[in-house]
XYZ file of C-alpha atoms in Angstrom:
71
model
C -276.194 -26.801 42.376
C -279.523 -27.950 42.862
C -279.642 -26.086 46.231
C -278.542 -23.099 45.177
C -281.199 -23.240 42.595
C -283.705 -23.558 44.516
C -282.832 -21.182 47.234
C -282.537 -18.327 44.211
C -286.271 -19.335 43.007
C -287.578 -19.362 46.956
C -285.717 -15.665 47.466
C -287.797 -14.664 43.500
C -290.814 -16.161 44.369
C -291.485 -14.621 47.899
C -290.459 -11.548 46.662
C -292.974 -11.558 43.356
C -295.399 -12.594 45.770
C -294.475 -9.354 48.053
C -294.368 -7.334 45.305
C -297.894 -8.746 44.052
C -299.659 -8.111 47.426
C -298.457 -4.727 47.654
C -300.076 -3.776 44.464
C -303.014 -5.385 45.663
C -302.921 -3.051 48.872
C -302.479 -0.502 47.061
C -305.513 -0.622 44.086
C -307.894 -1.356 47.563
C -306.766 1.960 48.904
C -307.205 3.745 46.008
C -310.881 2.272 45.710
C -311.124 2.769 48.812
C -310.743 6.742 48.799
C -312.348 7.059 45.266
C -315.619 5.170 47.292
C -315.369 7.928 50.059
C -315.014 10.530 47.456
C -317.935 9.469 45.640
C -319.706 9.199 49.451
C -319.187 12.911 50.429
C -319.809 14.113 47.487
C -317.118 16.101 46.677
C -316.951 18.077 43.457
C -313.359 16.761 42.127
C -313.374 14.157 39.938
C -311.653 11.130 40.790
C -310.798 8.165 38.396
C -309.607 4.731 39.118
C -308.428 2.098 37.012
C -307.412 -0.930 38.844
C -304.157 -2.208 38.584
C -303.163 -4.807 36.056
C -300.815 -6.988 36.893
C -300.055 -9.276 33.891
C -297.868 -12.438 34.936
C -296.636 -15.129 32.349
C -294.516 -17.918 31.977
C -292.620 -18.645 28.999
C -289.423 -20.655 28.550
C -288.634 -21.010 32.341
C -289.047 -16.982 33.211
C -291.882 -15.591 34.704
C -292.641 -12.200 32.849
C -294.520 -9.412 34.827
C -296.051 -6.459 33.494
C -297.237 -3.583 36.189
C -298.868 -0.206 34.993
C -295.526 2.553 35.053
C -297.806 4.686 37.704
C -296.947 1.483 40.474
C -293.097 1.655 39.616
């Protein structure tokens, strides 16, 4: 039982922590073009908030919050 436990929780943790890095990847890219914007001068106006990821632990689950835009 033990095992099986612990396989689930290896399979949810790399998977959080896939899910995690891609929203990293993806606020840098989005800085990344509002910066070249901002660079070339262009007229539109861009706006970037970066992403909050909100991750908690209470009572033995791990709760994460994303902004809807990232889902």
């Amino acid at each position: 039982m033990a095992d099986n436990f612990s396989f689930a929780f290896s399979i949810s943790f790399s998977w959080i922590s896939c899910w995690v890095f891609w929203l990293m990847y993806e606020a840098d890219r989005l800085n990344s073009a509002v910066k070249d914007a901002k660079a070339a001068n262009r007229t539109e106006s861009a706006k970037f908030e970066p992403a909050s990821v909100l991750i908690s632990f209470q009572k033995n689950k791990i709760w994460i919050s994303v902004p809807a835009q990232f889902l």
